[in-house]
Amino acid sequence: MFSNALPEDVLYIIKTLNQAGHQAYIIGGCVRDAILHTQPKDWDITTSAKPEETKELFSHTFDTGIQHGTITVVLNHTNYEVTTYRIEGEYEDCRHPSGVTFTKNLQEDLLRRDFTMNAIAYHPEEGYQDFFHGMEDIQAKTIRGVGTPALRFQEDALRMLRCVRFAAQLGFDVEEETYQALSENKELIKKISVERIHDEMEKLWLCHHYEKMPLLWQSGLLGEIDGSFANRLMQRAHNLLEELRKAPKNSVLRWTIVLQDYSPQEAKAFLKKFKFDNESLKGICLLLENINQELPTQGYPLRGLISKLGLEAVEQLITLQEILRPTAPSLQTAQCLHKIVSDGDCLTLKSLAVDGQMLMEMGVPKGKKIGEILAVLLDFVHQNPQGNQKELLLKMAKEHM
Ligand code: ATP
Ligand code: MG
C-alpha cells in the first residue's frame, strides 16, 4: 500500500538482509503512522538475522541495545534500528523481562508488542503481516492490547501510560477490555521508574487530541503516579485542556501551564521527583515565578525585564499571559518587544558600548565599583536606547567615580 513511500535506505536494508537469507520487515510505529498517512518519525526494522549477522552486512553500524538484539545501521547520515525477532522471558517485576530469547518466527516477535496497531509488520513485496488485526483496529481508531491486555500490563506497566499517550496522540479510543485492564492494574505503574514515566507524560502534554487526556486521571492512573498532582489537576481539568489547546508545542511552556497553580518551590520538588533536566527545571520555575506579574508595555521597563529574565523567557511569559489572562495587554507588550528586538536595542552588558576593561583604563579600581557603574550605565541605556555610545557612557562613568 505504501511501498513507494518507503525511503530508499529502508528498501536497501530489507533487500540486503533478504539477499543474505534473512527475513526483514518494517515494524511498529512507522507502519502504524504510514497507514494513518502521517510521516513516520523513524523507521524500525525487525529481522530474523542475529545482531552479529546484521552487523556483518552493513559497513556502518553501532550497538544500541545489543542484549535486546538492537543494532543501529547508519546510511546517509540517518540511523535505522534493526532488531532481531525476540521473545521476552517472564516479567519479574512489571517492567523487566527476566531474559530475552531470539527467535526465527515473526509472529512470536509480534506477540511481545504492546498494542495491535503497533504489531503490524510490512514488507515491500509480501505486504502486511498482521496476525492480530491491527489494521482493523487502526481503521476503527481503537487501541487494543495484543493478546490478554491485563497480562500485557502486568508484564510491563508502562504500557498503560503508553496507552493513554497513544490515545491523545492519535485521537483513538481505548477498547473496552484494554481499558478495564488498565483501570484494574493501575497501581502497578508505581513499579515503573520516574524517568520512564516522565518521558511518557512529556509526550502526552505535547499531543493534540486534548479530549483524550482526561483518560489519564479518569482511569486513576495519574492518582497512582502522584496523588496530589492528580487532585490539583482534576480540579481545573476543563480549563487546563482549553489552555493546552491554545499553547504552542513547547515542553517548558506546556509543563508551566500544567503546573500553573504550583508555587515555584512546589514545582521544583515535583520536577526533581520526576528527574527533569536542569535546564527545563530552571525554565519552568522561572516562568512560574513571574507568571502573575503585570508585563510592561513600555520600552524602558520591558528592556529591564528582558535583561533580567532573558528574551526567550519574556516571550514565553507573553504567550502564557495571552493564554491564561486574556484581559491583560499582551498585544501591546508583544508589539513593544518586537520593536525592541528589531531596533536592536542594547539589553545586556554584553552589548553595552563600554565594558569593565575600559572603566579600569579610565582609573576605576578593580572590584565592586565596576559592576555598580556598569549597572547604572545599562539602566541609562535601557531608558535611552540611543545613548549606547562609548564617549557618552564613559563621560557618565567619570561622573560616577
Ligand atoms: P512513537 O515512536 O510514535 O512514540 P512507536 O510505536 O514507534 O511510537 P516506540 O517506543 O518507538 O513506539 O517503540 C517501537 C515499537 O516497539 C512499538 O511500536 C511497539 O511495537 C514496540 N514497543 C515499544 N515499547 C513497548 C513496550 N513497552 N511494550 C511492548 N512493545 C513495545
Ligand atoms: Mg518509534
Coordinates of C-alpha atoms and ligand atoms in Angstrom, one line a residue:
M1 CA 0.0 0.0 0.0
F2 CA 2.8 2.4 0.8
S3 CA 5.8 0.7 -0.6
N4 CA 6.6 3.7 -2.9
A5 CA 6.7 5.9 0.2
L6 CA 9.4 3.7 1.8
P7 CA 12.8 5.5 1.8
E8 CA 15.5 4.1 -0.4
D9 CA 17.6 3.3 2.6
V10 CA 14.9 1.2 4.2
L11 CA 14.4 -0.7 1.0
Y12 CA 18.1 -1.3 0.8
I13 CA 18.3 -2.6 4.4
I14 CA 15.4 -5.0 3.8
K15 CA 16.9 -6.2 0.5
T16 CA 20.3 -6.7 1.9
L17 CA 19.0 -8.8 4.8
N18 CA 16.8 -10.8 2.4
Q19 CA 19.6 -11.5 0.0
A20 CA 21.6 -12.9 2.8
G21 CA 18.8 -15.3 3.6
H22 CA 17.1 -13.4 6.5
Q23 CA 13.6 -12.2 6.9
A24 CA 13.1 -8.4 7.4
Y25 CA 10.1 -6.2 7.8
I26 CA 9.4 -2.6 8.9
I27 CA 7.6 -2.7 12.1
G28 CA 5.8 -0.7 14.9
G29 CA 5.2 3.0 14.9
C30 CA 6.3 3.6 11.3
V31 CA 3.9 1.1 9.9
R32 CA 1.1 2.5 12.0
D33 CA 1.9 6.0 11.1
A34 CA 2.2 5.2 7.4
I35 CA -1.2 3.5 7.4
L36 CA -2.6 6.7 9.0
H37 CA -0.9 8.8 6.3
T38 CA 1.3 10.6 8.8
Q39 CA 5.0 10.9 8.3
P40 CA 6.8 8.3 10.5
K41 CA 9.4 9.8 12.8
D42 CA 11.8 6.9 12.2
W43 CA 11.9 3.6 10.5
D44 CA 12.4 0.5 12.6
I45 CA 13.2 -2.9 11.1
T46 CA 12.6 -6.3 12.6
T47 CA 14.6 -9.3 11.3
S48 CA 15.4 -12.9 11.8
A49 CA 19.1 -12.1 11.5
K50 CA 21.1 -12.2 14.7
P51 CA 22.7 -9.0 15.7
E52 CA 26.2 -10.2 14.6
E53 CA 24.7 -11.2 11.2
T54 CA 23.2 -7.8 10.7
K55 CA 26.5 -6.1 11.6
E56 CA 28.4 -8.1 9.0
L57 CA 26.1 -6.9 6.2
F58 CA 26.5 -3.1 6.7
S59 CA 29.6 -1.1 6.8
H60 CA 28.5 1.5 9.4
T61 CA 26.7 0.1 12.5
F62 CA 26.8 0.6 16.2
D63 CA 25.4 -1.4 19.1
T64 CA 22.3 0.3 20.6
G65 CA 20.9 -2.4 22.8
I66 CA 22.7 -5.5 21.7
Q67 CA 21.4 -7.5 24.7
H68 CA 17.9 -6.8 23.4
G69 CA 19.0 -7.5 19.8
T70 CA 19.1 -3.9 18.5
I71 CA 21.7 -2.7 16.1
T72 CA 21.7 0.8 14.6
V73 CA 22.5 0.8 10.9
V74 CA 23.7 4.2 9.6
L75 CA 23.0 5.0 6.0
N76 CA 23.3 8.5 4.5
H77 CA 23.7 10.0 8.0
T78 CA 20.4 8.5 9.1
N79 CA 20.0 5.9 11.8
Y80 CA 17.9 2.8 11.4
E81 CA 17.2 0.5 14.3
V82 CA 17.4 -3.2 13.2
T83 CA 16.2 -5.6 15.9
T84 CA 16.3 -9.3 15.9
Y85 CA 13.0 -11.1 16.4
R86 CA 12.7 -11.9 20.1
I87 CA 10.6 -13.5 22.7
E88 CA 10.7 -11.9 26.1
G89 CA 11.0 -14.2 29.1
E90 CA 8.8 -13.9 32.2
Y91 CA 8.4 -10.4 33.5
E92 CA 9.6 -10.5 37.1
D93 CA 8.7 -7.0 38.4
C94 CA 6.2 -5.4 35.9
R95 CA 9.0 -3.8 34.0
H96 CA 11.9 -6.1 33.1
P97 CA 11.8 -9.4 31.3
S98 CA 13.9 -12.0 33.0
G99 CA 15.6 -12.7 29.7
V100 CA 15.4 -12.3 26.0
T101 CA 15.5 -15.1 23.5
F102 CA 15.9 -14.6 19.8
T103 CA 13.6 -16.5 17.5
K104 CA 13.2 -17.1 13.8
N105 CA 9.4 -16.6 14.0
L106 CA 8.0 -13.2 13.2
Q107 CA 4.7 -14.0 14.8
E108 CA 6.4 -14.6 18.1
D109 CA 8.1 -11.3 17.9
L110 CA 4.8 -9.5 17.2
L111 CA 3.2 -11.2 20.2
R112 CA 5.5 -9.4 22.6
R113 CA 4.4 -6.0 21.3
D114 CA 2.1 -3.7 23.2
F115 CA -0.9 -2.9 21.0
T116 CA -2.3 -4.4 17.9
M117 CA -1.7 -1.2 15.9
N118 CA 2.0 -1.5 16.8
A119 CA 2.3 -5.1 15.9
I120 CA 1.9 -4.9 12.1
A121 CA 4.9 -5.8 10.0
Y122 CA 5.2 -4.8 6.4
H123 CA 7.4 -6.0 3.6
P124 CA 7.6 -4.1 0.2
E125 CA 6.8 -7.3 -1.7
E126 CA 4.9 -9.5 0.8
G127 CA 2.7 -6.7 2.1
Y128 CA 1.4 -6.7 5.6
Q129 CA 1.9 -9.3 8.3
D130 CA -1.0 -8.6 10.6
F131 CA -1.7 -11.5 12.9
F132 CA -3.7 -9.5 15.5
H133 CA -5.9 -7.5 13.1
G134 CA -4.1 -4.2 13.9
M135 CA -5.2 -2.8 10.6
E136 CA -8.9 -3.2 11.5
D137 CA -8.2 -1.5 14.9
I138 CA -6.4 1.4 13.2
Q139 CA -9.3 1.9 10.9
A140 CA -11.7 1.8 13.8
K141 CA -9.4 4.1 15.7
T142 CA -9.0 1.6 18.5
I143 CA -6.2 0.8 20.9
R144 CA -6.3 -2.8 21.8
G145 CA -3.7 -4.8 23.8
V146 CA -2.1 -7.7 22.0
G147 CA -3.5 -10.9 23.5
T148 CA -4.8 -10.5 27.0
P149 CA -4.4 -6.8 27.9
A150 CA -4.3 -7.4 31.7
L151 CA -1.3 -9.8 31.3
R152 CA 0.4 -7.3 29.0
F153 CA 0.1 -4.5 31.5
Q154 CA 1.2 -6.8 34.3
E155 CA 4.3 -7.7 32.2
D156 CA 5.2 -4.0 31.7
A157 CA 3.1 -1.4 33.5
L158 CA 4.5 1.4 31.4
R159 CA 2.2 0.1 28.6
M160 CA -0.7 1.6 30.5
L161 CA 0.7 5.1 30.2
R162 CA 1.7 4.5 26.6
C163 CA -2.0 3.5 26.0
V164 CA -3.2 6.9 27.3
R165 CA -0.5 8.7 25.4
F166 CA -1.3 7.0 22.1
A167 CA -5.0 7.8 22.7
A168 CA -4.1 11.5 23.0
Q169 CA -1.6 11.3 20.2
L170 CA -3.8 9.6 17.6
G171 CA -7.3 10.5 18.9
F172 CA -8.1 6.8 19.3
D173 CA -10.5 5.2 21.8
V174 CA -9.2 2.5 24.1
E175 CA -11.0 -0.8 23.6
E176 CA -13.2 -1.9 26.5
E177 CA -11.2 -4.9 27.8
T178 CA -8.0 -3.0 27.4
Y179 CA -9.4 0.0 29.4
Q180 CA -10.8 -2.3 32.0
A181 CA -7.4 -4.0 32.4
L182 CA -5.8 -0.6 32.7
S183 CA -8.0 0.6 35.5
E184 CA -7.7 -2.7 37.3
N185 CA -3.9 -2.7 37.1
K186 CA -3.3 1.0 37.5
E187 CA -1.4 0.7 40.8
L188 CA 1.4 -1.3 39.0
I189 CA 2.5 1.9 37.5
K190 CA 4.2 2.6 40.8
K191 CA 6.8 0.0 39.8
I192 CA 7.9 2.0 36.8
S193 CA 10.9 4.3 37.1
V194 CA 10.2 8.0 37.3
E195 CA 12.4 8.5 34.2
R196 CA 10.1 6.4 32.0
I197 CA 7.0 8.0 33.5
H198 CA 8.5 11.4 32.8
D199 CA 9.2 10.6 29.2
E200 CA 5.7 9.4 28.5
M201 CA 4.0 12.3 30.4
E202 CA 6.2 14.7 28.5
K203 CA 5.0 13.2 25.2
L204 CA 1.4 13.3 26.5
W205 CA 1.3 17.1 27.1
L206 CA 2.6 17.7 23.6
C207 CA -0.2 15.6 22.0
H208 CA -3.1 17.4 20.3
H209 CA -6.1 15.2 21.0
Y210 CA -6.8 17.1 24.2
E211 CA -10.2 15.4 24.5
K212 CA -8.4 12.1 25.3
M213 CA -6.1 13.5 28.0
P214 CA -8.7 13.0 30.8
L215 CA -8.1 9.2 30.4
L216 CA -5.0 9.8 32.4
W217 CA -6.9 10.8 35.6
Q218 CA -10.3 9.2 34.9
S219 CA -8.6 5.8 34.7
G220 CA -7.0 6.5 38.1
L221 CA -3.5 6.1 36.6
L222 CA -2.4 9.7 37.4
G223 CA -3.6 9.2 41.0
E224 CA -1.2 6.3 41.3
I225 CA 1.6 8.3 39.8
D226 CA 1.2 11.3 42.1
G227 CA -2.0 11.7 44.1
S228 CA -1.7 15.3 44.9
F229 CA -0.8 16.2 41.4
A230 CA -3.8 14.3 40.1
N231 CA -6.2 16.1 42.6
R232 CA -4.9 19.5 41.7
L233 CA -5.1 18.8 38.0
M234 CA -8.6 17.4 38.1
Q235 CA -10.0 20.5 39.8
R236 CA -9.3 22.6 36.8
A237 CA -9.2 19.9 34.1
H238 CA -11.6 21.7 31.8
N239 CA -9.7 24.9 31.7
L240 CA -6.4 23.1 31.5
L241 CA -7.4 21.3 28.3
E242 CA -8.5 24.6 26.8
E243 CA -5.3 26.2 27.8
L244 CA -3.2 23.4 26.4
R245 CA -5.1 23.6 23.2
K246 CA -4.0 27.2 22.7
A247 CA -0.4 26.6 23.7
P248 CA 2.5 26.1 21.2
K249 CA 4.1 22.7 21.3
N250 CA 6.9 23.5 23.6
S251 CA 7.7 21.4 26.6
V252 CA 8.6 24.1 29.1
L253 CA 5.5 26.2 28.2
R254 CA 3.2 23.2 28.5
W255 CA 4.6 22.0 31.8
T256 CA 4.3 25.6 33.1
I257 CA 0.6 25.5 32.2
V258 CA 0.1 22.1 33.7
L259 CA 1.8 23.2 37.0
Q260 CA 0.4 26.8 37.0
D261 CA -1.1 26.6 40.4
Y262 CA 2.2 25.2 41.9
S263 CA 4.4 27.7 43.8
P264 CA 8.0 27.7 42.3
Q265 CA 9.1 25.7 45.4
E266 CA 6.4 23.0 45.0
A267 CA 7.1 22.8 41.3
K268 CA 10.8 22.4 41.9
A269 CA 10.1 19.4 44.2
F270 CA 7.8 17.9 41.6
L271 CA 10.2 18.4 38.8
K272 CA 13.1 16.9 40.8
K273 CA 11.0 13.9 41.8
F274 CA 10.4 13.2 38.1
K275 CA 14.0 13.8 37.2
F276 CA 13.6 16.7 34.9
D277 CA 16.9 18.0 33.4
N278 CA 18.2 21.2 35.0
E279 CA 17.5 23.5 32.0
S280 CA 13.8 22.5 31.9
L281 CA 13.6 22.8 35.7
K282 CA 15.1 26.3 35.6
G283 CA 12.9 27.4 32.7
I284 CA 9.7 26.2 34.2
C285 CA 10.4 27.6 37.7
L286 CA 11.4 31.0 36.2
L287 CA 8.1 31.2 34.3
L288 CA 6.1 30.2 37.4
E289 CA 7.9 32.9 39.5
N290 CA 6.9 35.5 37.0
I291 CA 3.6 34.1 35.7
N292 CA 1.4 36.5 37.8
Q293 CA 3.3 39.7 37.2
E294 CA 2.0 42.5 35.0
L295 CA 4.1 42.6 31.9
P296 CA 5.3 46.1 31.0
T297 CA 4.0 47.7 27.8
Q298 CA 6.7 50.4 27.7
G299 CA 10.2 50.2 26.4
Y300 CA 12.2 51.1 29.5
P301 CA 10.7 48.6 31.9
L302 CA 10.4 45.9 29.2
R303 CA 14.1 46.3 28.3
G304 CA 14.9 45.9 32.0
L305 CA 12.8 42.7 32.3
I306 CA 14.4 41.2 29.2
S307 CA 17.8 42.0 30.6
K308 CA 16.8 40.2 33.9
L309 CA 14.9 37.2 32.6
G310 CA 16.2 36.7 29.1
L311 CA 14.4 37.3 25.8
E312 CA 13.1 33.7 25.5
A313 CA 11.5 33.7 28.9
V314 CA 9.8 37.1 28.3
E315 CA 8.4 35.8 25.0
Q316 CA 7.1 32.8 26.8
L317 CA 5.6 34.9 29.5
I318 CA 3.7 36.9 26.9
T319 CA 2.4 33.7 25.4
L320 CA 1.3 32.4 28.8
Q321 CA -0.4 35.7 29.5
E322 CA -2.3 35.5 26.2
I323 CA -3.5 32.1 27.2
L324 CA -4.1 32.4 30.9
R325 CA -5.1 36.1 31.2
P326 CA -6.8 37.2 28.0
T327 CA -7.7 40.6 29.5
A328 CA -4.0 41.5 30.0
P329 CA -2.5 43.9 27.4
S330 CA -0.4 41.1 25.9
L331 CA -0.6 42.6 22.4
Q332 CA 1.0 45.9 23.5
T333 CA 3.8 44.0 25.3
A334 CA 4.4 41.9 22.3
Q335 CA 4.5 44.9 19.9
C336 CA 6.8 46.7 22.2
L337 CA 9.1 43.6 22.4
H338 CA 9.1 43.3 18.7
K339 CA 10.2 46.9 18.3
I340 CA 13.0 46.5 20.9
V341 CA 14.3 43.4 19.0
S342 CA 14.0 44.9 15.5
D343 CA 15.7 48.2 16.7
G344 CA 18.5 46.1 18.1
D345 CA 18.3 47.9 21.4
C346 CA 21.1 47.2 23.9
L347 CA 19.6 44.8 26.5
T348 CA 22.5 43.3 28.4
L349 CA 26.1 44.2 29.4
K350 CA 27.3 42.2 26.5
S351 CA 26.1 44.8 24.0
L352 CA 26.8 47.9 26.1
A353 CA 29.2 50.2 24.3
V354 CA 31.6 50.2 27.3
D355 CA 33.0 47.3 29.4
G356 CA 34.8 46.8 32.6
Q357 CA 38.2 46.9 30.9
M358 CA 37.5 50.4 29.6
L359 CA 36.4 51.6 33.1
M360 CA 39.6 50.2 34.6
E361 CA 41.7 52.0 32.0
M362 CA 39.9 55.2 33.0
G363 CA 41.1 54.6 36.6
V364 CA 38.1 52.9 38.2
P365 CA 39.6 50.4 40.7
K366 CA 39.1 46.7 40.0
G367 CA 36.2 45.2 42.0
K368 CA 32.7 46.0 43.1
K369 CA 32.7 49.6 41.8
I370 CA 33.0 48.4 38.2
G371 CA 29.9 46.4 38.4
E372 CA 28.0 49.2 40.1
I373 CA 28.9 51.7 37.4
L374 CA 28.1 49.2 34.6
A375 CA 24.7 48.6 36.1
V376 CA 24.0 52.4 36.2
L377 CA 25.1 52.7 32.5
L378 CA 23.0 49.8 31.4
D379 CA 19.9 51.2 33.2
F380 CA 20.6 54.5 31.5
V381 CA 20.7 52.8 28.1
H382 CA 17.5 50.8 28.8
Q383 CA 15.9 54.2 29.4
N384 CA 17.7 55.9 26.4
P385 CA 18.5 53.3 23.7
Q386 CA 20.1 55.9 21.5
G387 CA 22.5 56.6 24.3
N388 CA 24.5 53.4 23.9
Q389 CA 27.6 55.4 22.8
K390 CA 31.1 54.9 24.2
E391 CA 32.1 58.5 24.7
L392 CA 28.8 59.5 26.3
L393 CA 28.8 56.5 28.6
L394 CA 32.5 57.0 29.6
K395 CA 31.7 60.6 30.5
M396 CA 28.8 59.4 32.7
A397 CA 31.1 56.9 34.3
K398 CA 33.5 59.6 35.2
E399 CA 30.8 61.5 37.0
H400 CA 30.0 58.3 39.0
M401 CA 33.6 57.7 40.1
Ligands
ATP1 P1 6.3 6.6 18.7 O1 7.7 6.5 18.3 O2 5.4 7.4 17.8 O3 6.1 7.1 20.1 P2 6.2 3.8 18.5 O4 5.1 2.9 18.3 O5 7.2 3.8 17.4 O6 5.6 5.2 18.7 P3 8.4 3.2 20.2 O7 8.5 3.4 21.6 O8 9.3 3.9 19.2 O9 6.9 3.5 19.8 O10 8.5 1.6 20.0 C1 8.6 0.9 18.7 C2 7.8 -0.3 18.8 O11 8.3 -1.2 19.8 C3 6.3 -0.1 19.2 O12 5.5 0.2 18.1 C4 5.9 -1.5 19.8 O13 5.7 -2.4 18.8 C5 7.2 -1.9 20.5 N1 7.2 -1.4 21.9 C6 7.8 -0.3 22.4 N2 7.6 -0.2 23.7 C7 7.0 -1.3 24.1 C8 6.5 -1.8 25.3 N3 6.7 -1.1 26.5 N4 5.9 -3.0 25.3 C9 5.7 -3.7 24.2 N5 6.1 -3.2 23.0 C10 6.7 -2.1 22.9
MG2 MG 9.1 5.0 17.4

